[in-house]
PDB file of C-alpha atoms in Angstrom:
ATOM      1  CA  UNK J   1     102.823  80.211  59.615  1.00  0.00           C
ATOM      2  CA  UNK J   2     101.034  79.028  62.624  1.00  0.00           C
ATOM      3  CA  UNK J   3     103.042  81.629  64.776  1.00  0.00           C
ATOM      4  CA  UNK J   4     102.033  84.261  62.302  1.00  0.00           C
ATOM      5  CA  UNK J   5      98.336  82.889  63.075  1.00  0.00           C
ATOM      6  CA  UNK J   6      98.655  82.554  66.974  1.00  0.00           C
ATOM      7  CA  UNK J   7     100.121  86.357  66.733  1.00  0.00           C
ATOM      8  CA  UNK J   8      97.169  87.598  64.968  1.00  0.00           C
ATOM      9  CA  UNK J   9      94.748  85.794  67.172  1.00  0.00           C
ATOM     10  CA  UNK J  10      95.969  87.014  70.383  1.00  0.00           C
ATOM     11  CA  UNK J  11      96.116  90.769  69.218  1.00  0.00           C
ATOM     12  CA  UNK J  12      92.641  90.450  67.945  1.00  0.00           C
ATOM     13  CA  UNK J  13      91.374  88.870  71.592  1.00  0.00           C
ATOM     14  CA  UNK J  14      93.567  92.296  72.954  1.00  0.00           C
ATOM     15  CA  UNK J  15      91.570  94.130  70.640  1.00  0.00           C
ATOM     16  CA  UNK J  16      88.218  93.320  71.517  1.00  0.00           C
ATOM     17  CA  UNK J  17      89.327  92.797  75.051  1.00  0.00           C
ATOM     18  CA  UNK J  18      89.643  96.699  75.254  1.00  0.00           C
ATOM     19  CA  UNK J  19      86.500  97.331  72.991  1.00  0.00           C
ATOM     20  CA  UNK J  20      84.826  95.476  75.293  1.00  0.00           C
ATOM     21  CA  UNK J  21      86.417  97.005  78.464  1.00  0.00           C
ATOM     22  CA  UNK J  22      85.049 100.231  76.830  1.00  0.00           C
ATOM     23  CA  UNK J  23      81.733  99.407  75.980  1.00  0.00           C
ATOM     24  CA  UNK J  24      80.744  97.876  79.781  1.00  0.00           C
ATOM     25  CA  UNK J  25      81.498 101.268  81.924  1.00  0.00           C
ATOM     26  CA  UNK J  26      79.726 103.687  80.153  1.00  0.00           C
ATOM     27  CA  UNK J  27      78.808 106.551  82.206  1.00  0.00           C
ATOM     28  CA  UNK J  28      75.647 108.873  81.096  1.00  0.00           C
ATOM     29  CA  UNK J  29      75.274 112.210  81.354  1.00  0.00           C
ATOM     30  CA  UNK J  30      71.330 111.903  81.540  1.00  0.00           C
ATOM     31  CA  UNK J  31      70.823 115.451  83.272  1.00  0.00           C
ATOM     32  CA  UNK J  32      72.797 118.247  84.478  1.00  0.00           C
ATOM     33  CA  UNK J  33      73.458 117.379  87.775  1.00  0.00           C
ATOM     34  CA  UNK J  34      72.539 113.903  87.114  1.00  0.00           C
ATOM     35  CA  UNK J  35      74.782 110.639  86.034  1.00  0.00           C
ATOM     36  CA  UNK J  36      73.548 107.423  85.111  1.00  0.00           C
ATOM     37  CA  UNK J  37      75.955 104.350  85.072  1.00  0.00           C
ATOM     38  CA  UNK J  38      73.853 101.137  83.548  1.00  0.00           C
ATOM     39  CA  UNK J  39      75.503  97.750  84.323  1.00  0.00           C
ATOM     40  CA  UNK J  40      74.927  95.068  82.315  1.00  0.00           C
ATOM     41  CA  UNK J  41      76.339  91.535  82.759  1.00  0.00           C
ATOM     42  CA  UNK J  42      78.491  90.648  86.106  1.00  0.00           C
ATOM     43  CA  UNK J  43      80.600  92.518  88.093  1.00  0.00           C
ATOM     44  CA  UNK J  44      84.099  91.164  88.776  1.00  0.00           C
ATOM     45  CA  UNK J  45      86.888  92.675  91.028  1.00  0.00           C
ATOM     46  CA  UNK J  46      88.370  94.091  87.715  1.00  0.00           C
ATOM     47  CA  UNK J  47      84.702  95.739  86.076  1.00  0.00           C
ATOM     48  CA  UNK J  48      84.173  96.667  89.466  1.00  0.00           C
ATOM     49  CA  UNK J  49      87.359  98.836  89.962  1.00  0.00           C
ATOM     50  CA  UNK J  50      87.500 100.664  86.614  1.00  0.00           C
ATOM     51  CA  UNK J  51      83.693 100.841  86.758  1.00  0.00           C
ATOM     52  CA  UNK J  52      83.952 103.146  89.586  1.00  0.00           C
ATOM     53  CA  UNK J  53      87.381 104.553  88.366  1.00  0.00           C
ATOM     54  CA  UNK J  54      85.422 106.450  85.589  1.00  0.00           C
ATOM     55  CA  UNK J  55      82.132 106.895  87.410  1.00  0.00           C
ATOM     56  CA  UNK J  56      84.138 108.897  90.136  1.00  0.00           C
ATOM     57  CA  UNK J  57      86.043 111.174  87.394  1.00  0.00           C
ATOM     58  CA  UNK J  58      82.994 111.793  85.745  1.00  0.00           C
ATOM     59  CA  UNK J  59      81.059 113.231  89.079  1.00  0.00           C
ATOM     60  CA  UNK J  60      83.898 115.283  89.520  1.00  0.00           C
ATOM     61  CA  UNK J  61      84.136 116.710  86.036  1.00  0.00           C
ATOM     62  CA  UNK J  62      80.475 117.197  85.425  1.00  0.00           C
ATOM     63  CA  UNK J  63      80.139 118.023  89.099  1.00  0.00           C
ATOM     64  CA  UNK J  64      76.871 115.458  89.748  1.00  0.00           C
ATOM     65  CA  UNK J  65      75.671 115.687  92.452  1.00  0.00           C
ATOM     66  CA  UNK J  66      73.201 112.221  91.742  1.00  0.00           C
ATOM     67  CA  UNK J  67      74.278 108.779  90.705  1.00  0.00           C
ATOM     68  CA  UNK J  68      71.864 106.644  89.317  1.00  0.00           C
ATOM     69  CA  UNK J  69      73.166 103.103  89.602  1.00  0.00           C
ATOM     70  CA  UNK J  70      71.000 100.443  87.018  1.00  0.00           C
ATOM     71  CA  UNK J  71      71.382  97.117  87.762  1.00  0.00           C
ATOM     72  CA  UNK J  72      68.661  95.834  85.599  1.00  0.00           C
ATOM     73  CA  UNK J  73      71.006  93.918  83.672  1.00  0.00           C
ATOM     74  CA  UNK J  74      72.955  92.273  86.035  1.00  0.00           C
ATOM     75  CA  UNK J  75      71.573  89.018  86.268  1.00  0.00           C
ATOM     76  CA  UNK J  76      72.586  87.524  89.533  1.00  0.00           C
ATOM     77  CA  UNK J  77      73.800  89.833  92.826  1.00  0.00           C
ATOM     78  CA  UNK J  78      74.999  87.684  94.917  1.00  0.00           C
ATOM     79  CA  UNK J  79      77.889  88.623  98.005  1.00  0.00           C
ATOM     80  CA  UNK J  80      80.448  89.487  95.866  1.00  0.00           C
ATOM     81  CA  UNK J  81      78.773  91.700  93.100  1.00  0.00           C
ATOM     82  CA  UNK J  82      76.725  93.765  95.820  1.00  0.00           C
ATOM     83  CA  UNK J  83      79.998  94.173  97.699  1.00  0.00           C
ATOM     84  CA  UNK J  84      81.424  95.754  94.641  1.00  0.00           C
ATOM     85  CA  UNK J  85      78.446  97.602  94.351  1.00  0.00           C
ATOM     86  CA  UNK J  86      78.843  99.017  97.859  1.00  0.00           C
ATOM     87  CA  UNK J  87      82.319  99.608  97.121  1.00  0.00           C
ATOM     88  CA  UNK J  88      81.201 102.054  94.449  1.00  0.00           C
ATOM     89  CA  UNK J  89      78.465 103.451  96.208  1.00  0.00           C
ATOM     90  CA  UNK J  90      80.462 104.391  98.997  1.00  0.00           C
ATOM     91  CA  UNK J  91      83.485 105.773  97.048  1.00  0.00           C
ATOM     92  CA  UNK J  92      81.281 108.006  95.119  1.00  0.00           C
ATOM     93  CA  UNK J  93      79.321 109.373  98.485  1.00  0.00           C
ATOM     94  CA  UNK J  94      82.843 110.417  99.688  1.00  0.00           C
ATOM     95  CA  UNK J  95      83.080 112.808  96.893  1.00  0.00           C
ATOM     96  CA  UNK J  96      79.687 114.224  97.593  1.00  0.00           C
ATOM     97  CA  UNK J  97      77.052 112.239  95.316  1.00  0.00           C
ATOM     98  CA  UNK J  98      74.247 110.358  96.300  1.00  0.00           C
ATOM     99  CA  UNK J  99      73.523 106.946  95.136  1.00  0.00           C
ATOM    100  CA  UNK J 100      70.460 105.663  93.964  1.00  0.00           C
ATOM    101  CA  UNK J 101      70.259 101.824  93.078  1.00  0.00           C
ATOM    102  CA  UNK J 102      67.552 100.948  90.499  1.00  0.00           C
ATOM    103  CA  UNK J 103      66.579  98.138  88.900  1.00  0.00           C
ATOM    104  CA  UNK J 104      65.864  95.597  91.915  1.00  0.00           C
ATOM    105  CA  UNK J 105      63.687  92.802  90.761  1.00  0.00           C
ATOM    106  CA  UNK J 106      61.421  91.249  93.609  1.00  0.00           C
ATOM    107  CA  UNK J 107      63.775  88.528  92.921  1.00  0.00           C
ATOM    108  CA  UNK J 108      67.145  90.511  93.803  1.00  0.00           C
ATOM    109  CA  UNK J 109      65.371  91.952  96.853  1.00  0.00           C
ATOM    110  CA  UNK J 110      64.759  88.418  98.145  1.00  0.00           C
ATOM    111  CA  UNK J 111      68.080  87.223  97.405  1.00  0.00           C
ATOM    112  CA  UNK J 112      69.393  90.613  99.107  1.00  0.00           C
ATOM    113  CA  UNK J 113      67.784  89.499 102.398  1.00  0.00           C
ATOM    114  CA  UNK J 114      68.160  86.065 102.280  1.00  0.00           C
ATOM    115  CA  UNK J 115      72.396  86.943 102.382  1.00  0.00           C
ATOM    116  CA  UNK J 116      71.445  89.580 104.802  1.00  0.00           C
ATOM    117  CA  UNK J 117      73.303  91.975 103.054  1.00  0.00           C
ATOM    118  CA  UNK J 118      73.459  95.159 104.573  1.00  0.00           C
ATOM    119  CA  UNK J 119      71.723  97.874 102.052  1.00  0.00           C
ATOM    120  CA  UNK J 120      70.931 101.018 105.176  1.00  0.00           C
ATOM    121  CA  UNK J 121      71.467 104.102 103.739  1.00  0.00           C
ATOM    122  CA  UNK J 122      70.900 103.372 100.254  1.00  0.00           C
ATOM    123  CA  UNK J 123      68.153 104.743  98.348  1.00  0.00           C
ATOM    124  CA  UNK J 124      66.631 101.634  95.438  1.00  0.00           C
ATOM    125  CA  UNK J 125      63.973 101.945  93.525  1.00  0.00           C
ATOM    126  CA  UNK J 126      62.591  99.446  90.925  1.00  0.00           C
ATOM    127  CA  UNK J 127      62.790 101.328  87.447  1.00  0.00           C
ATOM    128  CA  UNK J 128      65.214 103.589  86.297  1.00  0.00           C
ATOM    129  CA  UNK J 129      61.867 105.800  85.710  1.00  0.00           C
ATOM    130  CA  UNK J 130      61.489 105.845  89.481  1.00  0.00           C
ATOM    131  CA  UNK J 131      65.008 106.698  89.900  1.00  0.00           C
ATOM    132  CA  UNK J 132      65.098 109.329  87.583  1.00  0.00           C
ATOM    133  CA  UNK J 133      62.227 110.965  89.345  1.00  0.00           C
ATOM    134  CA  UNK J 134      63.464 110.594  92.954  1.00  0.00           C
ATOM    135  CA  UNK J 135      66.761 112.321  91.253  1.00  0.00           C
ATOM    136  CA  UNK J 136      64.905 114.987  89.660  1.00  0.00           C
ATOM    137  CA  UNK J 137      62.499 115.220  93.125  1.00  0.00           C
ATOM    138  CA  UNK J 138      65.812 116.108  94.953  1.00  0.00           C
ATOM    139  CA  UNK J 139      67.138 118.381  92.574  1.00  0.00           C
ATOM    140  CA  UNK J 140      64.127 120.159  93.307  1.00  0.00           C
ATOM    141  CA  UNK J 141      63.056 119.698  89.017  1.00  0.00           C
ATOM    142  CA  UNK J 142      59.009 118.486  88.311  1.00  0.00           C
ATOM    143  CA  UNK J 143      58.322 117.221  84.813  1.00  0.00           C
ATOM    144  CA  UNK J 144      55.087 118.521  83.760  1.00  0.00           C
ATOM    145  CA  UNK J 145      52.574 118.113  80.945  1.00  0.00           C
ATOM    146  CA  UNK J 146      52.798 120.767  78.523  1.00  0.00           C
ATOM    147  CA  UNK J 147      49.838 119.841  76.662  1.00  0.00           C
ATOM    148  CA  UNK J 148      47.540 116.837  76.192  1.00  0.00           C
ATOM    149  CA  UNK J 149      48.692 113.022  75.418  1.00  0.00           C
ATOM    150  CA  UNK J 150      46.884 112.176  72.109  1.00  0.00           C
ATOM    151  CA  UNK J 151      47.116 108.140  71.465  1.00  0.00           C
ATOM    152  CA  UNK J 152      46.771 107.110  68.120  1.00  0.00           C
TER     153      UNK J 152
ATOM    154  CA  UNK G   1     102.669 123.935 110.583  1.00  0.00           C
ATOM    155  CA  UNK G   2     100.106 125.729 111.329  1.00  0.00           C
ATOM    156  CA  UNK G   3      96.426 125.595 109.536  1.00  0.00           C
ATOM    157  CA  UNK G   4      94.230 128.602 109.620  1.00  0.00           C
ATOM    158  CA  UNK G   5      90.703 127.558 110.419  1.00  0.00           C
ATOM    159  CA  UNK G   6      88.483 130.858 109.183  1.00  0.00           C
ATOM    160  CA  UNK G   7      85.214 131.413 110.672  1.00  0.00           C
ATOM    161  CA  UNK G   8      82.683 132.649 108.710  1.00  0.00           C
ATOM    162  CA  UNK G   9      78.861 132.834 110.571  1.00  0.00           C
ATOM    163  CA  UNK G  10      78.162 129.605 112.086  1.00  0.00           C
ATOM    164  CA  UNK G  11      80.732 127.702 110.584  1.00  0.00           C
ATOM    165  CA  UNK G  12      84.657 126.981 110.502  1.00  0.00           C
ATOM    166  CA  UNK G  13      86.544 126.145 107.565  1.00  0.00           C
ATOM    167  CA  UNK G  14      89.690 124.578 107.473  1.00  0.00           C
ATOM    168  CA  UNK G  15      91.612 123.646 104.566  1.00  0.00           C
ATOM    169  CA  UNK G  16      94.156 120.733 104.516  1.00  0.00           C
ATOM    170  CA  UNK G  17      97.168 121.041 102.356  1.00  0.00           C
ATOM    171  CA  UNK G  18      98.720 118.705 100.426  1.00  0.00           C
ATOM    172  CA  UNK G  19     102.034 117.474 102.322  1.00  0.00           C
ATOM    173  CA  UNK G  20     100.202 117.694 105.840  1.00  0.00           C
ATOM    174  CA  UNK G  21     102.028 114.922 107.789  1.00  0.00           C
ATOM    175  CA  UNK G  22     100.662 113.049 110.540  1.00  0.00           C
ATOM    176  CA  UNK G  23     101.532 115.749 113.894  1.00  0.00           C
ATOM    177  CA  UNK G  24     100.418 118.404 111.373  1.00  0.00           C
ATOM    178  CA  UNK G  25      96.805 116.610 110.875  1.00  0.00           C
ATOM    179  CA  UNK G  26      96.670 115.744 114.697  1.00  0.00           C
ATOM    180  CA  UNK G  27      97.186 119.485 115.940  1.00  0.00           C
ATOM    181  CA  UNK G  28      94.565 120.645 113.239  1.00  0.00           C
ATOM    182  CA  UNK G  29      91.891 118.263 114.847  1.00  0.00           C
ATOM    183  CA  UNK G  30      92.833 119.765 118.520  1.00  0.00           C
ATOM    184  CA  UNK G  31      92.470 123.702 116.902  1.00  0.00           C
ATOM    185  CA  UNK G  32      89.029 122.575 115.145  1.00  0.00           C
ATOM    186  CA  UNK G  33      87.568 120.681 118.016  1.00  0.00           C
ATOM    187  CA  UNK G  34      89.063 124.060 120.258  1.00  0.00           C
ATOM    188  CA  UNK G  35      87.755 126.681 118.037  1.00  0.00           C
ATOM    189  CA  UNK G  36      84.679 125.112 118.020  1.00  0.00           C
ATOM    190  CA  UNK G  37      84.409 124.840 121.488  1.00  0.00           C
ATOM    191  CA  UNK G  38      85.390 128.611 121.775  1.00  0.00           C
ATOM    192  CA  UNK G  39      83.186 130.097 118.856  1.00  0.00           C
ATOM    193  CA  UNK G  40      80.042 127.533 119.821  1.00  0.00           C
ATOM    194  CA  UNK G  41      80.492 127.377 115.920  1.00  0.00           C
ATOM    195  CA  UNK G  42      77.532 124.452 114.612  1.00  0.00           C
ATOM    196  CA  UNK G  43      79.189 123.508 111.315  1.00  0.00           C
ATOM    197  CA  UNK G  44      82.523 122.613 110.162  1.00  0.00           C
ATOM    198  CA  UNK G  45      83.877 122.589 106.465  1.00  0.00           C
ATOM    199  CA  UNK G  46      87.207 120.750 105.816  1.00  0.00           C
ATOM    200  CA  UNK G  47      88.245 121.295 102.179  1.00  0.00           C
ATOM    201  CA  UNK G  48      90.398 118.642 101.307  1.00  0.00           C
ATOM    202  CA  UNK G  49      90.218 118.993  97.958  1.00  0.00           C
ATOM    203  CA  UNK G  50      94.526 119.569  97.932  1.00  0.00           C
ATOM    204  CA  UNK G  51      94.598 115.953  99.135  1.00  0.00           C
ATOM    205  CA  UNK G  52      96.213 113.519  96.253  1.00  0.00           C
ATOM    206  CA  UNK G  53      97.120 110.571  98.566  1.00  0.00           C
ATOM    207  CA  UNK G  54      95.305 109.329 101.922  1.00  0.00           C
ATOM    208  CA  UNK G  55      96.716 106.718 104.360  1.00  0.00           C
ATOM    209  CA  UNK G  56      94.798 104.776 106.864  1.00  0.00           C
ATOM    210  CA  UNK G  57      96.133 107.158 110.025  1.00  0.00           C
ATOM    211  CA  UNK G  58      94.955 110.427 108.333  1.00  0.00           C
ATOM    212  CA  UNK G  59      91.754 108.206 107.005  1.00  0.00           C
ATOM    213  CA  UNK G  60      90.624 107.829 110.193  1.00  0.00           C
ATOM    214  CA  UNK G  61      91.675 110.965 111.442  1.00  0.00           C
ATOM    215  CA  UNK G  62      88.875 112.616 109.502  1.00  0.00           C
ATOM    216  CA  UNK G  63      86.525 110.438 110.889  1.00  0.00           C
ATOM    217  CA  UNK G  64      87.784 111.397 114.474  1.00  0.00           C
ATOM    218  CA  UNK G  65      87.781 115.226 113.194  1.00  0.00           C
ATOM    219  CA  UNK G  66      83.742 114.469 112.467  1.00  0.00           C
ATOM    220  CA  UNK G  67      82.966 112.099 115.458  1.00  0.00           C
ATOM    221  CA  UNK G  68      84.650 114.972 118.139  1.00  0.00           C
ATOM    222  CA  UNK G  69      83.146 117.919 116.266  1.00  0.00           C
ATOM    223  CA  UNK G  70      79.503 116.327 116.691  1.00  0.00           C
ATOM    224  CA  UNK G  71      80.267 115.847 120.398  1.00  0.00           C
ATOM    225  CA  UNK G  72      80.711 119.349 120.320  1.00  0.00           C
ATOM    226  CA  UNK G  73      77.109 119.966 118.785  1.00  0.00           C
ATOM    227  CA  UNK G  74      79.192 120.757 115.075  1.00  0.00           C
ATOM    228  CA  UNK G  75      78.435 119.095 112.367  1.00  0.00           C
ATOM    229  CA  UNK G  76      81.583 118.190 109.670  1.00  0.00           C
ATOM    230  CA  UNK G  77      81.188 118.127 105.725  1.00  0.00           C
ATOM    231  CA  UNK G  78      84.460 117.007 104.072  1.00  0.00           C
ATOM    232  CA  UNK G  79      84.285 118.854 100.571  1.00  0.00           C
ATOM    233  CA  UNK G  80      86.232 118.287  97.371  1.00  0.00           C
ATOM    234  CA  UNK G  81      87.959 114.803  97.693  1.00  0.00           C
ATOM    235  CA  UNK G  82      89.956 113.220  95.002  1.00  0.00           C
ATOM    236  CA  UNK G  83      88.327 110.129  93.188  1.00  0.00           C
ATOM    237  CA  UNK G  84      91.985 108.274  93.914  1.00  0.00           C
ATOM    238  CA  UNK G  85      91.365 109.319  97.708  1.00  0.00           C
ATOM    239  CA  UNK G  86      87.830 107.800  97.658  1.00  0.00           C
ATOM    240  CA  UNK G  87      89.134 104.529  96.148  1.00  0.00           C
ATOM    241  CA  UNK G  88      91.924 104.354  98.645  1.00  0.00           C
ATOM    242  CA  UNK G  89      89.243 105.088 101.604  1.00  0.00           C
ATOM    243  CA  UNK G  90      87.004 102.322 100.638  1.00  0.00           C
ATOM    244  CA  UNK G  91      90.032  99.672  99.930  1.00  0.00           C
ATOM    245  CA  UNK G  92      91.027 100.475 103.652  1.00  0.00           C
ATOM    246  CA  UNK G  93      87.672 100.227 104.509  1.00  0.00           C
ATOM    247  CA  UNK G  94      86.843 103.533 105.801  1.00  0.00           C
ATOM    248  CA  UNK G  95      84.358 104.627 104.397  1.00  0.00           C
ATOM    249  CA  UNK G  96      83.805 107.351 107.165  1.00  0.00           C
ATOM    250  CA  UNK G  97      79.746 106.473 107.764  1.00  0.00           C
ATOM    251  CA  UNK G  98      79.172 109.552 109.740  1.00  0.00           C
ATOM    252  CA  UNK G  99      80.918 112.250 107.773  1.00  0.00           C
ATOM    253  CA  UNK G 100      78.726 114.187 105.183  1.00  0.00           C
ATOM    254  CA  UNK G 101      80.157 115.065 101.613  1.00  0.00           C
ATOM    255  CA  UNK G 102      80.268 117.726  99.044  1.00  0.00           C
ATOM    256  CA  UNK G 103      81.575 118.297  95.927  1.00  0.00           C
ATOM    257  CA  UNK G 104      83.154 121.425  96.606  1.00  0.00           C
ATOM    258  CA  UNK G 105      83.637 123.855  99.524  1.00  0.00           C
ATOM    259  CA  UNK G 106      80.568 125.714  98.099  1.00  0.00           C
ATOM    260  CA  UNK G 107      78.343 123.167  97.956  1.00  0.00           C
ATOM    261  CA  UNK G 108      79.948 122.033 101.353  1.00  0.00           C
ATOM    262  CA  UNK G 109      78.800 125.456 102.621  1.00  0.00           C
ATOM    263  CA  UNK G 110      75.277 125.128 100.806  1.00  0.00           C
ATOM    264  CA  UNK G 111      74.689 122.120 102.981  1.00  0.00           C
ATOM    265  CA  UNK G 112      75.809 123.412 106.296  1.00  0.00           C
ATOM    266  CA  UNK G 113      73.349 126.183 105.755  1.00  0.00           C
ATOM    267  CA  UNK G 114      70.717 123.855 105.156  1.00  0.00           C
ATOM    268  CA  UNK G 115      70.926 121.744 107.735  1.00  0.00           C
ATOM    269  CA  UNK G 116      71.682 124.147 110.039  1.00  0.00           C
ATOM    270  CA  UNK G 117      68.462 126.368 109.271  1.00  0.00           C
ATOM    271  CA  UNK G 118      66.477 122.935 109.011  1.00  0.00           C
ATOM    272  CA  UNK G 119      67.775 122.131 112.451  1.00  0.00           C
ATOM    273  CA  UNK G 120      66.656 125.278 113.700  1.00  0.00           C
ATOM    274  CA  UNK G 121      63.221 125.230 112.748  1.00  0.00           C
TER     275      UNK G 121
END
């Protein structure tokens, strides 16, 4: 009985174990050309790999040449998660696509220079907003008005 | 084995194959850094999009294909590499800083003809 129980526990944990596996690397198609990958929650050695296991096959099947990389969610970036995060950024500038980090709080940029962590050559911005409109700015795309803003 | 490195304008393409070994890869960087040194060439396009594995020797053999062809007054765009190769690359640590990137060889060529027009202005 209890075996039956510990059996359907542990397949259930597998279970939601993968949904959850799923659900944390989701890679968005957010313009042609463009990719956006939003992270939410910490980055371990594990997240970290597949994380940029599917961001790389996705730049290469969608041909992208921009990454936006949304760390709004991550709550603490210490050493190790902006290592992975370097990790990532640099893999996926080997294939051809540039990088953009978004999402630094004034908090995360303090923390970034108190570790003295090495962030030359890539592009941040605060909002993904911002990022979006560097990414469109290098594709050479403007947004424009098409008519006036009426507020209710 | 020997690589044929096209030239087409300003630039010279090479394309690596699949199986290249280590003496193949070393005699390709002397032809590139001799054809450029013979054409005057100013960009250099290495497709290596054939590539399914990478090991630390040819690793940074791509970075000395890049550092010697800038010497030269070239500059090297590696287009078309595998997502497995870029994982591999940055768990060796090479993450070949002074090497530019493309998608594909077109895109590779795209750039090259940027920068070299921008550089000539």
């Amino acid at each position: 009985m209890n075996d039956t129980k510990a059996t359907r526990d542990a397949s259930l944990i597998e279970n939601q174990r993968t949904t959850i596996a799923e659900l944390e690397t989701p890679v968005i198609e957010v313009w042609d050309g463009i990719l956006a990958l939003p992270i939410i929650g910490t980055v371990d050695t594990a997240r970290a790999q597949t994380m940029t296991e599917t961001l790389l096959e996705k730049i290469v099947s969608t041909k992208s040449e921009i990454v936006i990389l949304d760390i709004t969610g991550v709550p603490v970036v210490d050493t190790s998660v902006s290592r992975h995060l370097l990790e990532t950024i640099a893999a996926a500038r080997l294939l051809g696509a540039e990088v953009l980090l978004v999402g630094l709080t004034s908090r995360t940029a303090i923390t970034l220079v108190h570790l003295g962590l090495d962030l030359t050559g890539v592009t941040t911005r605060t909002t993904m907003a911002r990022g979006l409109q560097l990414a469109f700015g290098r594709l050479g795309l403007e947004v424009v008005k098409t008519r006036p803003v009426v507020t209710p | 084995m020997i690589f044929p490195i096209v030239k087409i304008g300003n630039c010279l393409i090479a394309t690596l194959t699949e199986d290249i070994g280590d003496a193949d890869a070393m005699d390709l960087q002397e032809s590139i850094n001799t054809r450029i040194e013979a054409t005057g060439a100013s960009g250099v396009l290495v497709d290596i999009s054939a590539l399914q594995t990478i090991d630390s020797f040819l690793g940074r053999l791509l970075n000395e294909i890049a550092t010697g062809a800038r010497l030269l007054g070239a500059e090297t765009v590696m287009a078309g590499m595998q997502p497995a190769v870029a994982m591999t690359l940055v768990e060796l640590g090479l993450t070949l800083k002074g090497v530019r990137s493309a998608l594909d060889a077109e895109r590779g060529l795209t750039m090259l003809g940027q920068h070299l027009n921008g550089g000539g202005q």
